[in-house]
Coordinates of C-alpha atoms in Angstrom, one line a residue:
M1432 CA -210.9 68.8 -77.9
G1433 CA -213.1 71.6 -76.6
V1434 CA -216.3 70.5 -78.5
P1435 CA -216.3 66.8 -77.4
L1436 CA -215.4 67.7 -73.8
A1437 CA -218.2 70.2 -73.7
V1438 CA -220.7 67.5 -74.9
I1439 CA -219.4 65.1 -72.3
Q1440 CA -219.7 67.7 -69.6
D1441 CA -223.3 68.5 -70.4
F1442 CA -224.3 64.9 -70.9
Y1443 CA -222.9 63.8 -67.5
H1444 CA -223.7 67.0 -65.7
L1445 CA -220.1 67.6 -64.8
H1446 CA -220.5 71.1 -63.4
D1447 CA -219.6 69.6 -60.0
H1448 CA -215.8 69.4 -59.9
H1449 CA -216.0 66.4 -57.5
H1450 CA -217.8 64.2 -60.1
P1451 CA -215.7 61.1 -60.9
V1452 CA -215.8 61.6 -64.6
Y1453 CA -214.6 65.2 -64.2
R1454 CA -211.7 64.0 -62.1
L1455 CA -210.8 61.4 -64.7
I1456 CA -210.8 64.0 -67.5
R1457 CA -208.7 66.3 -65.3
Y1458 CA -206.3 63.5 -64.6
V1459 CA -205.9 62.7 -68.3
A1460 CA -205.3 66.4 -69.0
V1461 CA -202.4 66.5 -66.6
W1462 CA -200.8 63.5 -68.1
A1463 CA -201.4 64.9 -71.6
L1464 CA -199.5 68.0 -70.5
F1465 CA -196.6 66.0 -69.4
L1466 CA -196.7 63.9 -72.6
G1467 CA -196.6 67.1 -74.6
R1468 CA -193.6 68.4 -72.7
I1469 CA -191.8 65.0 -73.4
L1470 CA -192.6 65.2 -77.1
Q1471 CA -191.5 68.8 -77.1
G1472 CA -188.1 67.8 -75.6
I1473 CA -187.7 65.0 -78.2
S1474 CA -188.5 67.3 -81.1
G1475 CA -186.3 70.1 -79.8
S1476 CA -183.3 67.7 -79.4
A1477 CA -183.9 66.3 -82.9
A1478 CA -184.1 69.7 -84.5
W1479 CA -180.9 70.8 -82.6
I1480 CA -178.9 67.7 -83.7
V1481 CA -180.1 67.8 -87.3
S1482 CA -179.5 71.5 -87.8
F1483 CA -175.9 71.4 -86.5
A1484 CA -175.2 68.3 -88.5
I1485 CA -176.4 70.1 -91.7
L1486 CA -174.1 73.0 -90.8
S1487 CA -171.2 70.6 -90.2
D1488 CA -171.7 68.8 -93.5
N1489 CA -171.9 72.0 -95.6
V1490 CA -169.3 74.2 -93.9
G1491 CA -165.6 73.5 -93.9
A1492 CA -163.7 72.9 -90.7
E1493 CA -161.7 76.1 -91.2
H1494 CA -165.0 78.1 -90.9
M1495 CA -166.8 76.1 -88.3
G1496 CA -166.0 78.5 -85.4
K1497 CA -167.5 81.5 -87.3
V1498 CA -170.6 79.6 -88.3
T1499 CA -171.2 78.1 -84.9
G1500 CA -170.8 81.6 -83.3
V1501 CA -173.4 83.1 -85.6
A1502 CA -175.7 80.1 -85.0
M1503 CA -175.4 80.5 -81.2
S1504 CA -176.1 84.2 -81.5
F1505 CA -179.4 83.5 -83.3
I1506 CA -180.2 80.8 -80.7
T1507 CA -179.5 83.3 -77.9
A1508 CA -181.7 85.9 -79.6
G1509 CA -184.5 83.4 -79.8
L1510 CA -184.1 82.5 -76.1
V1511 CA -184.2 86.1 -75.1
S1512 CA -187.0 87.3 -77.4
G1513 CA -189.2 84.2 -77.2
P1514 CA -190.4 84.6 -73.6
M1515 CA -190.8 88.3 -74.0
V1516 CA -192.9 88.0 -77.2
A1517 CA -194.9 85.1 -75.8
G1518 CA -195.6 86.9 -72.5
T1519 CA -196.8 90.0 -74.4
M1520 CA -199.1 88.0 -76.7
L1521 CA -200.5 86.0 -73.8
Q1522 CA -201.3 89.1 -71.9
L1523 CA -202.9 90.9 -74.8
L1524 CA -204.4 88.2 -76.9
G1525 CA -204.9 85.2 -74.7
Y1526 CA -203.8 81.6 -74.7
W1527 CA -205.1 80.2 -78.0
P1528 CA -203.9 83.0 -80.3
T1529 CA -200.4 82.7 -78.7
W1530 CA -200.4 79.0 -79.2
C1531 CA -201.5 79.4 -82.8
A1532 CA -198.6 81.7 -83.4
S1533 CA -196.3 79.0 -82.2
L1534 CA -197.9 76.6 -84.6
M1535 CA -197.3 79.1 -87.4
V1536 CA -193.6 79.2 -86.5
L1537 CA -193.4 75.4 -86.6
L1538 CA -195.1 75.4 -90.0
L1539 CA -192.5 77.9 -91.3
G1540 CA -189.8 75.6 -90.0
M1541 CA -191.3 72.6 -91.8
I1542 CA -191.5 74.6 -95.1
A1543 CA -187.9 75.7 -94.7
C1544 CA -186.8 72.1 -94.3
L1545 CA -188.7 71.1 -97.4
I1546 CA -187.2 73.7 -99.6
M1547 CA -183.7 73.4 -98.3
I1548 CA -181.2 72.1 -100.9
E1549 CA -179.0 69.5 -99.3
G1550 CA -175.4 69.2 -100.6
G1551 CA -174.2 65.7 -101.3
D1552 CA -170.9 64.0 -102.1
G1553 CA -170.8 63.0 -105.7
S1554 CA -168.5 60.1 -105.1
L1555 CA -171.1 58.5 -102.8
S1556 CA -174.1 59.0 -105.1
R1557 CA -172.3 57.8 -108.3
P1558 CA -173.8 54.6 -109.7
D1559 CA -171.5 51.7 -109.4
S1560 CA -172.1 50.5 -112.9
V1561 CA -170.6 53.5 -114.6
V1562 CA -167.1 52.9 -116.1
S1563 CA -165.3 56.0 -117.3
T1564 CA -161.9 57.3 -118.0
T1565 CA -161.5 60.5 -116.0
P1566 CA -158.7 62.9 -116.8
V1567 CA -157.1 64.4 -113.7
P1568 CA -155.8 68.0 -113.7
S1569 CA -152.2 68.1 -114.7
L1570 CA -149.9 67.5 -111.7
P1571 CA -146.2 66.7 -111.7
G1572 CA -145.8 63.1 -112.9
L1573 CA -149.5 62.3 -113.1
E1574 CA -150.9 61.6 -116.5
T1575 CA -154.2 59.7 -116.4
A1576 CA -156.4 58.1 -113.8
I1577 CA -158.8 55.3 -114.6
V1578 CA -161.8 55.0 -112.4
S1579 CA -163.2 51.5 -112.5
S1580 CA -166.7 50.2 -111.5
D1581 CA -165.6 48.8 -108.2
G1582 CA -164.3 52.2 -107.0
E1583 CA -160.6 51.4 -107.3
T1584 CA -158.4 54.0 -108.9
S1585 CA -155.2 53.2 -110.7
A1586 CA -152.8 55.9 -111.8
L1587 CA -150.3 55.9 -114.7
L1588 CA -147.2 57.7 -113.3
S1589 CA -144.1 58.6 -115.1
S1590 CA -141.0 56.9 -113.8
G1591 CA -138.9 58.6 -111.2
H1592 CA -141.5 61.1 -110.1
H1593 CA -144.2 61.2 -107.4
S1594 CA -147.6 62.8 -107.4
Y1595 CA -148.3 65.9 -105.3
H1596 CA -151.4 64.3 -103.9
S1597 CA -151.5 60.9 -102.3
I1598 CA -155.2 60.3 -103.2
G1599 CA -155.6 58.2 -106.3
T1600 CA -151.9 57.6 -106.8
K1601 CA -151.1 54.8 -104.4
S1602 CA -151.3 51.1 -105.0
D1603 CA -154.5 49.1 -104.9
S1604 CA -153.6 47.6 -101.5
H1605 CA -153.1 51.1 -100.0
T1606 CA -156.3 52.3 -101.5
E1607 CA -158.2 49.4 -100.0
E1608 CA -156.6 50.0 -96.6
T1609 CA -157.4 53.8 -96.5
E1610 CA -161.0 53.3 -97.8
K1611 CA -161.8 50.5 -95.3
T1612 CA -165.2 51.3 -93.8
T1613 CA -165.5 51.0 -90.0
P1614 CA -168.8 49.6 -88.8
S1615 CA -171.1 52.4 -87.6
H1616 CA -171.7 50.8 -84.2
R1617 CA -168.0 51.4 -83.4
F1618 CA -168.4 55.1 -83.8
Y1619 CA -168.6 55.9 -80.1
Y1620 CA -165.8 53.5 -79.3
I1621 CA -163.5 55.2 -81.8
M1622 CA -164.5 58.7 -80.6
F1623 CA -164.3 58.1 -76.9
R1624 CA -160.8 56.7 -77.2
D1625 CA -159.6 60.2 -78.1
I1626 CA -158.7 62.3 -75.1
R1627 CA -159.7 65.4 -77.0
V1628 CA -163.3 64.2 -77.2
L1629 CA -163.4 63.5 -73.5
A1630 CA -162.0 67.0 -72.9
G1631 CA -164.8 68.5 -75.0
I1632 CA -167.4 66.5 -73.2
V1633 CA -166.1 67.7 -69.8
N1634 CA -166.0 71.3 -71.0
T1635 CA -169.6 71.1 -72.1
V1636 CA -170.9 69.5 -68.9
I1637 CA -169.1 71.9 -66.6
F1638 CA -170.3 75.0 -68.6
S1639 CA -173.8 73.8 -68.8
A1640 CA -173.9 73.0 -65.1
I1641 CA -172.7 76.4 -64.1
M1642 CA -175.0 78.3 -66.4
S1643 CA -178.1 76.3 -65.5
G1644 CA -177.2 76.8 -61.8
F1645 CA -178.0 80.5 -62.2
D1646 CA -181.7 79.6 -63.2
S1647 CA -182.3 77.7 -60.0
T1648 CA -180.5 79.9 -57.4
L1649 CA -180.0 83.5 -58.6
P1650 CA -183.7 84.6 -58.6
L1651 CA -184.3 83.4 -55.0
H1652 CA -181.0 84.9 -53.9
L1653 CA -181.8 88.3 -55.4
Y1654 CA -185.2 88.2 -53.8
R1655 CA -183.8 87.4 -50.3
V1656 CA -180.9 89.9 -50.5
F1657 CA -182.3 92.8 -52.5
N1658 CA -186.0 92.1 -52.4
W1659 CA -186.1 92.2 -56.2
G1660 CA -189.1 90.9 -58.2
S1661 CA -189.3 89.3 -61.6
L1662 CA -188.6 92.5 -63.6
P1663 CA -185.1 93.3 -62.2
V1664 CA -184.2 89.6 -62.1
G1665 CA -185.2 89.3 -65.8
I1666 CA -183.0 92.3 -66.6
M1667 CA -180.1 90.5 -64.8
F1668 CA -180.5 87.5 -67.0
L1669 CA -180.5 89.7 -70.1
G1670 CA -177.1 90.9 -68.9
L1671 CA -176.1 87.3 -68.9
Q1672 CA -177.3 86.5 -72.4
I1673 CA -176.9 89.7 -74.5
P1674 CA -173.0 89.9 -74.4
S1675 CA -172.6 86.4 -75.7
M1676 CA -175.1 87.1 -78.5
F1677 CA -173.0 89.9 -79.9
L1678 CA -169.6 88.4 -79.1
G1679 CA -170.3 84.9 -80.5
P1680 CA -169.4 85.6 -84.1
V1681 CA -166.2 87.5 -83.2
V1682 CA -165.0 84.8 -80.8
G1683 CA -165.8 82.2 -83.5
W1684 CA -163.6 84.1 -86.0
Y1685 CA -160.7 84.2 -83.6
Q1686 CA -161.1 80.5 -82.7
D1687 CA -160.8 79.6 -86.4
R1688 CA -157.6 81.6 -86.7
A1689 CA -155.9 80.8 -83.4
G1690 CA -157.5 77.5 -82.2
L1691 CA -159.6 76.6 -79.3
R1692 CA -157.2 76.0 -76.4
N1693 CA -155.9 79.5 -75.6
Y1694 CA -159.3 81.2 -75.7
T1695 CA -161.1 78.5 -73.8
T1696 CA -158.4 78.5 -71.2
V1697 CA -158.6 82.3 -70.8
G1698 CA -162.4 82.0 -70.4
W1699 CA -162.2 79.4 -67.6
V1700 CA -159.5 81.4 -65.8
L1701 CA -161.7 84.5 -65.8
M1702 CA -164.8 82.5 -64.8
A1703 CA -163.5 81.4 -61.4
P1704 CA -163.0 84.8 -59.8
L1705 CA -166.2 86.1 -61.3
L1706 CA -168.2 83.3 -59.6
W1707 CA -166.7 84.3 -56.3
L1708 CA -167.4 88.0 -56.8
L1709 CA -171.0 87.2 -57.7
G1710 CA -171.6 85.7 -54.3
I1711 CA -170.2 88.7 -52.4
P1712 CA -173.1 91.3 -52.8
G1713 CA -175.3 91.3 -49.7
Q1714 CA -172.8 89.5 -47.5
S1715 CA -172.5 91.0 -44.0
H1716 CA -168.7 90.4 -43.8
F1717 CA -168.2 92.4 -47.0
I1718 CA -169.4 95.9 -45.9
W1719 CA -168.2 97.6 -49.1
A1720 CA -170.5 95.3 -51.1
S1721 CA -173.7 96.0 -49.1
L1722 CA -176.9 97.0 -50.7
D1723 CA -176.4 100.7 -50.0
I1724 CA -172.8 101.0 -51.3
Y1725 CA -171.5 98.9 -54.2
G1726 CA -173.6 95.7 -54.0
K1727 CA -175.9 96.3 -57.0
A1728 CA -173.1 97.7 -59.1
L1729 CA -170.9 94.6 -58.4
L1730 CA -173.7 92.3 -59.2
I1731 CA -174.5 93.9 -62.5
F1732 CA -170.8 93.9 -63.4
C1733 CA -170.4 90.2 -62.6
M1734 CA -173.5 89.2 -64.6
I1735 CA -172.3 91.1 -67.7
A1736 CA -168.7 89.9 -67.3
I1737 CA -169.8 86.3 -66.9
G1738 CA -172.0 86.7 -70.0
S1739 CA -169.1 88.0 -72.0
V1740 CA -166.6 85.4 -70.7
S1741 CA -169.1 82.6 -71.5
S1742 CA -168.8 83.3 -75.2
L1743 CA -165.2 82.0 -75.0
I1744 CA -166.4 78.7 -73.6
R1745 CA -169.9 77.9 -74.7
S1746 CA -169.2 76.3 -78.1
A1747 CA -165.6 75.1 -77.4
G1748 CA -166.7 71.5 -76.4
S1749 CA -168.8 70.9 -79.5
L1750 CA -166.1 72.5 -81.8
Q1751 CA -163.4 70.3 -80.2
I1752 CA -165.5 67.1 -80.8
M1753 CA -166.2 68.2 -84.4
T1754 CA -162.5 68.8 -85.0
V1755 CA -161.6 65.3 -83.9
F1756 CA -164.4 64.0 -86.2
H1757 CA -163.0 65.9 -89.2
D1758 CA -159.5 64.7 -88.4
L1759 CA -160.5 61.1 -88.4
Q1760 CA -162.5 61.5 -91.6
L1761 CA -159.5 63.1 -93.3
K1762 CA -157.4 60.0 -92.4
N1763 CA -160.1 57.7 -93.6
P1764 CA -163.0 59.3 -95.5
K1765 CA -165.2 56.2 -95.0
S1766 CA -164.3 55.6 -91.4
F1767 CA -167.8 56.2 -90.2
G1768 CA -169.8 54.8 -93.1
D1769 CA -171.0 56.3 -96.4
H1770 CA -173.2 58.9 -94.7
G1771 CA -170.6 60.0 -92.1
G1772 CA -171.4 60.6 -88.5
S1773 CA -172.2 64.3 -88.0
S1774 CA -175.5 63.6 -86.3
K1775 CA -173.8 61.3 -83.9
V1776 CA -171.2 63.9 -83.1
F1777 CA -173.8 66.5 -82.1
S1778 CA -175.8 63.9 -80.2
I1779 CA -172.8 63.6 -78.0
T1780 CA -172.8 67.3 -77.4
E1781 CA -176.5 67.4 -76.8
V1782 CA -176.4 64.6 -74.2
S1783 CA -173.4 66.3 -72.5
F1784 CA -175.2 69.7 -72.4
N1785 CA -178.4 68.1 -71.0
L1786 CA -176.4 66.2 -68.4
G1787 CA -174.9 69.5 -67.2
M1788 CA -178.4 71.1 -67.2
M1789 CA -179.6 68.3 -64.9
L1790 CA -176.6 68.2 -62.6
G1791 CA -176.2 72.0 -62.3
P1792 CA -179.6 72.9 -60.6
L1793 CA -179.4 69.8 -58.4
L1794 CA -175.9 70.6 -57.1
S1795 CA -176.3 74.4 -56.9
G1796 CA -179.8 74.2 -55.3
Y1797 CA -178.6 71.8 -52.6
L1798 CA -175.5 73.8 -51.8
S1799 CA -177.4 77.1 -51.7
E1800 CA -179.9 75.7 -49.2
A1801 CA -177.2 73.9 -47.1
V1802 CA -174.4 76.5 -46.9
G1803 CA -175.7 79.6 -48.5
Y1804 CA -175.3 81.4 -51.8
Y1805 CA -171.8 82.8 -51.1
Y1806 CA -170.3 79.5 -50.0
M1807 CA -172.0 77.7 -52.9
N1808 CA -170.1 80.0 -55.2
M1809 CA -167.0 79.4 -53.2
T1810 CA -167.5 75.6 -53.7
L1811 CA -168.2 75.9 -57.4
G1812 CA -165.4 78.4 -57.9
P1813 CA -162.7 75.7 -58.3
T1814 CA -164.8 74.0 -61.0
P1815 CA -163.6 76.3 -63.8
T1816 CA -160.0 75.5 -62.6
T1817 CA -160.8 71.9 -63.5
G1818 CA -162.1 73.0 -66.9
T1819 CA -158.9 75.1 -67.4
N1820 CA -156.6 72.1 -66.8
I1821 CA -158.7 69.8 -69.0
T1822 CA -158.8 72.4 -71.8
F1823 CA -155.1 73.2 -71.7
Y1824 CA -153.9 69.6 -71.5
G1825 CA -156.7 67.8 -73.4
H1826 CA -157.1 70.0 -76.5

């Protein structure tokens, strides 16, 4: 766009910034910036949903916690290193080389998507016209199974014995009942009827709202209380992100072994007092937490502790919703259609997380201006208690 805009500027003598054509171009440029941000948000959400749907389709439910923890660690590493690398390149190289580096990263992502080998279900891709007699591995009382062209399976069983597995050994009527396909438009109706899905959504919204509230209130609070600039505030946010980056895989491994409810409940129980302690530094009625005594130390401790505790909570909602999805598919493999519903599952998580990111800054910003940072934390402190109750009784 630089060449045609330069031609237009020279042709219309647009060196005067008050020229109408110059104003029009500048107006279009502002809207182009907003349009680019909208497209960036759409593409980011699509990449997030598709990536986690691929993970869900290729990883068993018993390993989902570990894989999600590792994935969130890489995401956190990108969130932490991205602004640092971009800021350094912008300072040293300028805008366009920095932007070209971003385009190269996008190109590498496209190449990775093209060379990725997707796993498929052979039963779904098998031609309907094939008629074969398939021997089944020897099980007690099961001799031969004949797979017909219409997908029905009839088993020849010896009298007086039952098969170890129920799949492929029941009557035709039972097979038709279990393989009944639910229309895809009823996906959300089926999912939202389960209380565990609602618990996962509430967990995601509350966690996202609390964490996004830090972005809108903490920098201004630290500037008012401690007169800190961008560098120490950035270090504080590193203390919030780095612990979860290293603890994510470990927490995921424990969640696979012991379940979600206990660890998520412990995380919410610890989050409430940490939010209260975070608001204490710099308050006049807490002399021991003043700037000259223990204020800075308490603030650093709270940020690192909240970052560590957040690793127990951050992926619990999405894992809970995915667990319900896998349970429903085990009961009826075709309950959500031939292609499943993994993308729809993570779209629920994405919408819930973005809803929290929208509500968090609005609520925390309003409370911080109305009643102050300390009382804002006092108000938000009971919120983790709500998450605790929902987690314990809803999971």
